GROMACS .gro file of C-alpha atoms in nm:
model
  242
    1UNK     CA    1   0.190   0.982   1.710
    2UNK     CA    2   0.148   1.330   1.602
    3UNK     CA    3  -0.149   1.437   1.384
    4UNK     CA    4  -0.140   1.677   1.114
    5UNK     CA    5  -0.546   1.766   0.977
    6UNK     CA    6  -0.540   1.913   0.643
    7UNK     CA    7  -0.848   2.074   0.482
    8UNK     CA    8  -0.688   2.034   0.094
    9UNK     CA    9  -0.314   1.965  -0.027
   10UNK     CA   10  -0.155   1.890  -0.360
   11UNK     CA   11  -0.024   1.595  -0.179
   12UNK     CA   12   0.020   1.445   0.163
   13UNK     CA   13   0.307   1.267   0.082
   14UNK     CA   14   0.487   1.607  -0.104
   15UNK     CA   15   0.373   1.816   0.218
   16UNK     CA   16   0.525   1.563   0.475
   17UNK     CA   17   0.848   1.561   0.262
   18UNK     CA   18   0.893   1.935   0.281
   19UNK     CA   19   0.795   1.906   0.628
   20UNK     CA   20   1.077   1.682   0.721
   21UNK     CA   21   1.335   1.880   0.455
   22UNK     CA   22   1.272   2.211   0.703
   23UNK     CA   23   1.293   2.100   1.051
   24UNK     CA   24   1.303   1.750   1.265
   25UNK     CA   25   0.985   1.559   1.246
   26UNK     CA   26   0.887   1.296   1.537
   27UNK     CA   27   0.859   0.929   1.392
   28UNK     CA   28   0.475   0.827   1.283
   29UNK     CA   29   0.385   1.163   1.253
   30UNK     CA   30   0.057   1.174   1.037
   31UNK     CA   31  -0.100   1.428   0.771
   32UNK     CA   32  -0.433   1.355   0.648
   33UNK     CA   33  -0.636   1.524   0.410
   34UNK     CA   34  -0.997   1.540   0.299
   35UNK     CA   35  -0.874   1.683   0.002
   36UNK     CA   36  -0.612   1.579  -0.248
   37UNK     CA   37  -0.534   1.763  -0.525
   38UNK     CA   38  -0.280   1.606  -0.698
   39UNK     CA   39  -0.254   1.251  -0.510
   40UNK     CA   40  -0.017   0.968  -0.705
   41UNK     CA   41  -0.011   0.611  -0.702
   42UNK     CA   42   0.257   0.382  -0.843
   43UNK     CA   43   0.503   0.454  -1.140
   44UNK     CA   44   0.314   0.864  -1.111
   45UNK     CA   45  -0.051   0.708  -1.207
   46UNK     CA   46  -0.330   1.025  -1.058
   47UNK     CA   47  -0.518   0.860  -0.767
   48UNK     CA   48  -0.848   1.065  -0.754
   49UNK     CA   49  -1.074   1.053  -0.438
   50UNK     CA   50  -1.402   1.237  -0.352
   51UNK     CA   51  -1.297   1.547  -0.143
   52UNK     CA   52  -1.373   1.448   0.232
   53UNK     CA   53  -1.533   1.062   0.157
   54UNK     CA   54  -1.171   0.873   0.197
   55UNK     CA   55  -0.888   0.839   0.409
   56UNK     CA   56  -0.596   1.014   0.278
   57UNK     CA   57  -0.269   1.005   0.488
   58UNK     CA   58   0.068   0.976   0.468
   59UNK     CA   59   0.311   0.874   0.757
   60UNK     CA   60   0.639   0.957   0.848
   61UNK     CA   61   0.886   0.659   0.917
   62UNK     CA   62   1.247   0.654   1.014
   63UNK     CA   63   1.476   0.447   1.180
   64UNK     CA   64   1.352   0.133   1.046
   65UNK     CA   65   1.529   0.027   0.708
   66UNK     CA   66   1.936   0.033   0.666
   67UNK     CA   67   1.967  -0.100   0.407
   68UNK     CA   68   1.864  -0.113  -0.008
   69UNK     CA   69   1.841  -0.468   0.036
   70UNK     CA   70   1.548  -0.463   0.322
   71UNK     CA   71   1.311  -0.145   0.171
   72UNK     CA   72   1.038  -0.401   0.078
   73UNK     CA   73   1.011  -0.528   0.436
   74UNK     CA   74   0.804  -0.158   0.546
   75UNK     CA   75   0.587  -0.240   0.230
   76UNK     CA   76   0.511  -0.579   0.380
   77UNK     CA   77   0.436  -0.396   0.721
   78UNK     CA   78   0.173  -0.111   0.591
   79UNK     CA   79   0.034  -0.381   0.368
   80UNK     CA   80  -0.052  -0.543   0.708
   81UNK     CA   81  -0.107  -0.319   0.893
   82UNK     CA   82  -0.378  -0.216   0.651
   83UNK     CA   83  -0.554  -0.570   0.587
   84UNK     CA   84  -0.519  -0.616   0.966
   85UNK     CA   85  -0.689  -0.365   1.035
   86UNK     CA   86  -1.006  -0.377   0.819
   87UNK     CA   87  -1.054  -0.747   0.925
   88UNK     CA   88  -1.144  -0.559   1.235
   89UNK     CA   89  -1.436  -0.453   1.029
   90UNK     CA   90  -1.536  -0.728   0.846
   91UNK     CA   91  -1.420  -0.653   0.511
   92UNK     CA   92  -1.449  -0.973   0.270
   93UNK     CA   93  -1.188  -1.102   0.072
   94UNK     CA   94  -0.879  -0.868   0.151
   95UNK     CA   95  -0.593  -0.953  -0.020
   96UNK     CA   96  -0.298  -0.738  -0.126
   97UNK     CA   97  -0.286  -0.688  -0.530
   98UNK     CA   98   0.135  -0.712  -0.547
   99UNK     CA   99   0.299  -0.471  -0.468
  100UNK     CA  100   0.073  -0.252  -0.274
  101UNK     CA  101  -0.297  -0.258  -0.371
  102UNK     CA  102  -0.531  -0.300  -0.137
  103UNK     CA  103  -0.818  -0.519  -0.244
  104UNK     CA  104  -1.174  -0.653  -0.163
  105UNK     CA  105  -1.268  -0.974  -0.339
  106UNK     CA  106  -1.133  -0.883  -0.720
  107UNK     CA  107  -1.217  -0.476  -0.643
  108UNK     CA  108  -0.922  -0.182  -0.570
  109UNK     CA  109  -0.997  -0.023  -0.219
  110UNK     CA  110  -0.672   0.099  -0.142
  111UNK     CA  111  -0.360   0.200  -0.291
  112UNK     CA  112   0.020   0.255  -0.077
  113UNK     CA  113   0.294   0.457  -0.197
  114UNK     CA  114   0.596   0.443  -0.014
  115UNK     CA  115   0.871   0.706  -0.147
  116UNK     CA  116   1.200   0.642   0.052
  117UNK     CA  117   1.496   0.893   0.082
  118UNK     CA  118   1.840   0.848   0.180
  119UNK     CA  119   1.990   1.139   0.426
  120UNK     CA  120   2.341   1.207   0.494
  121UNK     CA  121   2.403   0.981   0.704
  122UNK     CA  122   2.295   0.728   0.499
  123UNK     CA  123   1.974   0.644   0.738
  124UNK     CA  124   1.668   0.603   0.511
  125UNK     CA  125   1.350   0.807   0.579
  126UNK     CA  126   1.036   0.664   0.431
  127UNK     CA  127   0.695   0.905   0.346
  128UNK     CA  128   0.477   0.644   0.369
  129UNK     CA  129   0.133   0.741   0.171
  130UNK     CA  130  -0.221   0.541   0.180
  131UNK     CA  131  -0.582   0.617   0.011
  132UNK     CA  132  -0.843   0.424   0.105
  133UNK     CA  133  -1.143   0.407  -0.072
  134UNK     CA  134  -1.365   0.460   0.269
  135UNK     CA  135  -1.751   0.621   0.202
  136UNK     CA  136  -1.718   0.720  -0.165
  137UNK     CA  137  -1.992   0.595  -0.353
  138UNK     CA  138  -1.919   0.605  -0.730
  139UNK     CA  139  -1.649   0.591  -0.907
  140UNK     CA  140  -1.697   0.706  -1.238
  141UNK     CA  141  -1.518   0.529  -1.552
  142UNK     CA  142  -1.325   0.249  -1.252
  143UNK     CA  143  -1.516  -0.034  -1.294
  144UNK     CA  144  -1.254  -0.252  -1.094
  145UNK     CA  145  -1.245   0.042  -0.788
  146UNK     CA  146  -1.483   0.028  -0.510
  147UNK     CA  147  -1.459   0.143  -0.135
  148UNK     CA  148  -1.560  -0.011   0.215
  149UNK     CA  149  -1.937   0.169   0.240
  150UNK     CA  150  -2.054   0.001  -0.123
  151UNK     CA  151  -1.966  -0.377  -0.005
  152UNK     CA  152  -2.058  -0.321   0.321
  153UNK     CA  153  -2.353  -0.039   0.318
  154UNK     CA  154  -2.231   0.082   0.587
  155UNK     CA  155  -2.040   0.408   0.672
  156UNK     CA  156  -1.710   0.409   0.809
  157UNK     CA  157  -1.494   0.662   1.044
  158UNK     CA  158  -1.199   0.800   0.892
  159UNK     CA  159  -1.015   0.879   1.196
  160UNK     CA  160  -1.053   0.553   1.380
  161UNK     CA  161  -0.966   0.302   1.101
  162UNK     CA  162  -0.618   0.576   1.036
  163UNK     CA  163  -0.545   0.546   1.457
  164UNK     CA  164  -0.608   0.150   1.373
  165UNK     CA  165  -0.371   0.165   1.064
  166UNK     CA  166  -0.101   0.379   1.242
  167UNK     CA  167  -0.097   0.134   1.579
  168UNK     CA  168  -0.050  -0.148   1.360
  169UNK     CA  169   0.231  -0.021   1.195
  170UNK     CA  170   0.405   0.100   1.559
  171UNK     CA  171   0.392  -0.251   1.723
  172UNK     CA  172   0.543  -0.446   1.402
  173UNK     CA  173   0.808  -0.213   1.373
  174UNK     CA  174   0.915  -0.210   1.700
  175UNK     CA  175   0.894  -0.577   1.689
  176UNK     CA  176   1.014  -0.625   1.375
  177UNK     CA  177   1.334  -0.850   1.428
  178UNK     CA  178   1.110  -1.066   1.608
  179UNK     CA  179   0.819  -1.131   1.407
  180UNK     CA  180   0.955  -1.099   1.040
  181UNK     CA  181   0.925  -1.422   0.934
  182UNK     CA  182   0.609  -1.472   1.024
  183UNK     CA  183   0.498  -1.098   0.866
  184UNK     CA  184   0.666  -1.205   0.552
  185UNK     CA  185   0.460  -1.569   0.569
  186UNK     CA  186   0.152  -1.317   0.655
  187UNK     CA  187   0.196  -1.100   0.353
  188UNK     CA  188   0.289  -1.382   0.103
  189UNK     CA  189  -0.019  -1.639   0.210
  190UNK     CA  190  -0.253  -1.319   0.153
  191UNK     CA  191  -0.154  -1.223  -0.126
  192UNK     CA  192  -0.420  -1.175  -0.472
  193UNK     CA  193  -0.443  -1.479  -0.687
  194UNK     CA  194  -0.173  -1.602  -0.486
  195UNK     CA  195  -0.137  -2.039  -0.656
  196UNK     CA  196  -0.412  -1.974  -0.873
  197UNK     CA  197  -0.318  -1.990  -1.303
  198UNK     CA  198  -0.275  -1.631  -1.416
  199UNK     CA  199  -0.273  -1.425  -1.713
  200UNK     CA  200  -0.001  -1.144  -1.751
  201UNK     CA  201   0.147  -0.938  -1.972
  202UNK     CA  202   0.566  -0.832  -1.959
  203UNK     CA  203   0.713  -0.513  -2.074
  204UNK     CA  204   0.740  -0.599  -2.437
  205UNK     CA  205   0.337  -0.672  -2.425
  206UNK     CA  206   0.398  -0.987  -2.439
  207UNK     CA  207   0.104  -1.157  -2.280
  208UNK     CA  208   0.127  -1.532  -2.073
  209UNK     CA  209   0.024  -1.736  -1.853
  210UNK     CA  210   0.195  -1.775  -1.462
  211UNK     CA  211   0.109  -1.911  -1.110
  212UNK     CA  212   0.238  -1.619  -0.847
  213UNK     CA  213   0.458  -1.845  -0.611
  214UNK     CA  214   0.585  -1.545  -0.378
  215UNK     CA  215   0.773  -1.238  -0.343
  216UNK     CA  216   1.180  -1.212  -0.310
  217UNK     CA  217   1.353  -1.024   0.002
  218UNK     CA  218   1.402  -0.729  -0.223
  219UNK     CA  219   1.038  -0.736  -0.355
  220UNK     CA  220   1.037  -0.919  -0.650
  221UNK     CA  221   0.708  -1.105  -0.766
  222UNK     CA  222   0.786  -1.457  -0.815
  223UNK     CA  223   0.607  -1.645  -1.112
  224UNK     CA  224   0.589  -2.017  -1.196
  225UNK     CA  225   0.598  -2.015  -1.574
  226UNK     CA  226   0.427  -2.273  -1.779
  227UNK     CA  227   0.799  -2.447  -1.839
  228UNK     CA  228   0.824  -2.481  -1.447
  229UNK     CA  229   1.079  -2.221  -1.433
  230UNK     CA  230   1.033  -1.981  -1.157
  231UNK     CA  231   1.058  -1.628  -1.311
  232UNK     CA  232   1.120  -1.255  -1.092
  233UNK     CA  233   0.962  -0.920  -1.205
  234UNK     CA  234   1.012  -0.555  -1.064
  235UNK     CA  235   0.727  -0.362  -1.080
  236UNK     CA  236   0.761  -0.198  -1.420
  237UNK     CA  237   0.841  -0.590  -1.578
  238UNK     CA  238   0.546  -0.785  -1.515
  239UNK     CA  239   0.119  -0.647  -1.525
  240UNK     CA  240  -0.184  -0.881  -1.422
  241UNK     CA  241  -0.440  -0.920  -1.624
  242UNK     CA  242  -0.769  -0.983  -1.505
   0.00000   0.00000   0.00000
């Protein structure tokens, strides 16, 4: 693994990309930043963090997904990789808010944004990028946000939970073919409100009631709708409310 220690960047994700546009980066290489100026969470939403209180990083991965039909299975491995790792810690309640929030109990710790390229050869590079809400301790106008060092009062080493996240990620992938299933199981079983009845709201604002049953191979959250019809919703379909 190959570190890259950034004071401030517009983004780690953006900086990695160029990175690996110019010249041949080495798989799980790692920029972090204590900075982020213009960090972005899912469908371009601003993720703000307290310069030098969180873990900001984004990862290089390649050689791992073939396919369109198998992008969600890296999701399900830096979702684990993540929860995994702050068990080590003795974070309560972790669960993974579908697709890729990171929570504690019914609060946001963590977000994952995973922006995937295809090259020429048609190999798929992924810029994997994670913010995790580590020593900040307010969080102005984000009443559902809150970070490791308020539930735990305790403070928390950037650099050892990333080497914690980054070894995760490096022994599921390279034992990926073995141990899918059972990741998949992992990810599903731990996921937020996962069995318990719902309120949601669809793309025409419609709001209703569901029970989340799983997620598809290709990512899709699976609902159980009050007619016992199963339901699945991409990510712009489908909103929790709670």
């Amino acid at each position: 693994m190959k570190l890259i220690k950034l004071d401030a960047i517009d983004s780690t994700n953006e900086f990695l990309k160029g990175l690996s546009n110019k010249q041949e980066v080495q798989n799980f290489t790692v920029v972090t930043a204590d900075n982020q100026l213009k960090g972005k969470g899912q469908m371009g939403a601003k993720w703000n963090s307290e310069p030098g209180k969180n873990l900001i990083m984004s990862v290089l991965i390649k050689e791992f997904l073939f396919d369109n039909e198998t992008v969600f299975d890296l999701n399900v491995v830096v979702s684990l990789a993540v929860i995994r790792t702050l068990k080590k810690y003795n974070i309560p309640e972790l669960s993974v808010k579908w697709p890729n929030d990171i929570m504690s109990a019914n609060k946001k710790i963590g977000g994952i944004l995973i922006e995937n390229s295809i090259k020429g050869t048609g190999a798929i590079t992924s810029i994997v990028g994670l913010g995790l809400n580590l020593n900040q301790m307010k969080f102005e106008n984000l009443p559902r946000a809150s970070s490791l060092a308020l539930i735990c009062d305790s403070f928390f080493d950037k650099e050892e939970i990333l080497l914690g996240i980054v070894v995760q990620m490096e022994q599921m992938i390279a034992n990926y073919s073995a141990i899918s299933s059972g990741l998949w199981e992992e990810y599903v079983s731990g996921l937020f409100k996962i069995g318990i009845p719902t309120a949601f709201t669809d793309e025409k604002e419609s709001n209703f009631m569901g029970i989340i049953k799983g997620v598809s191979s290709i990512g899709k959250l699976q609902i159980l709708l009050e007619d016992d019809s199963i339901c699945e919703y991409n990510l712009k379909e489908v909103q929790m409310l709670y």
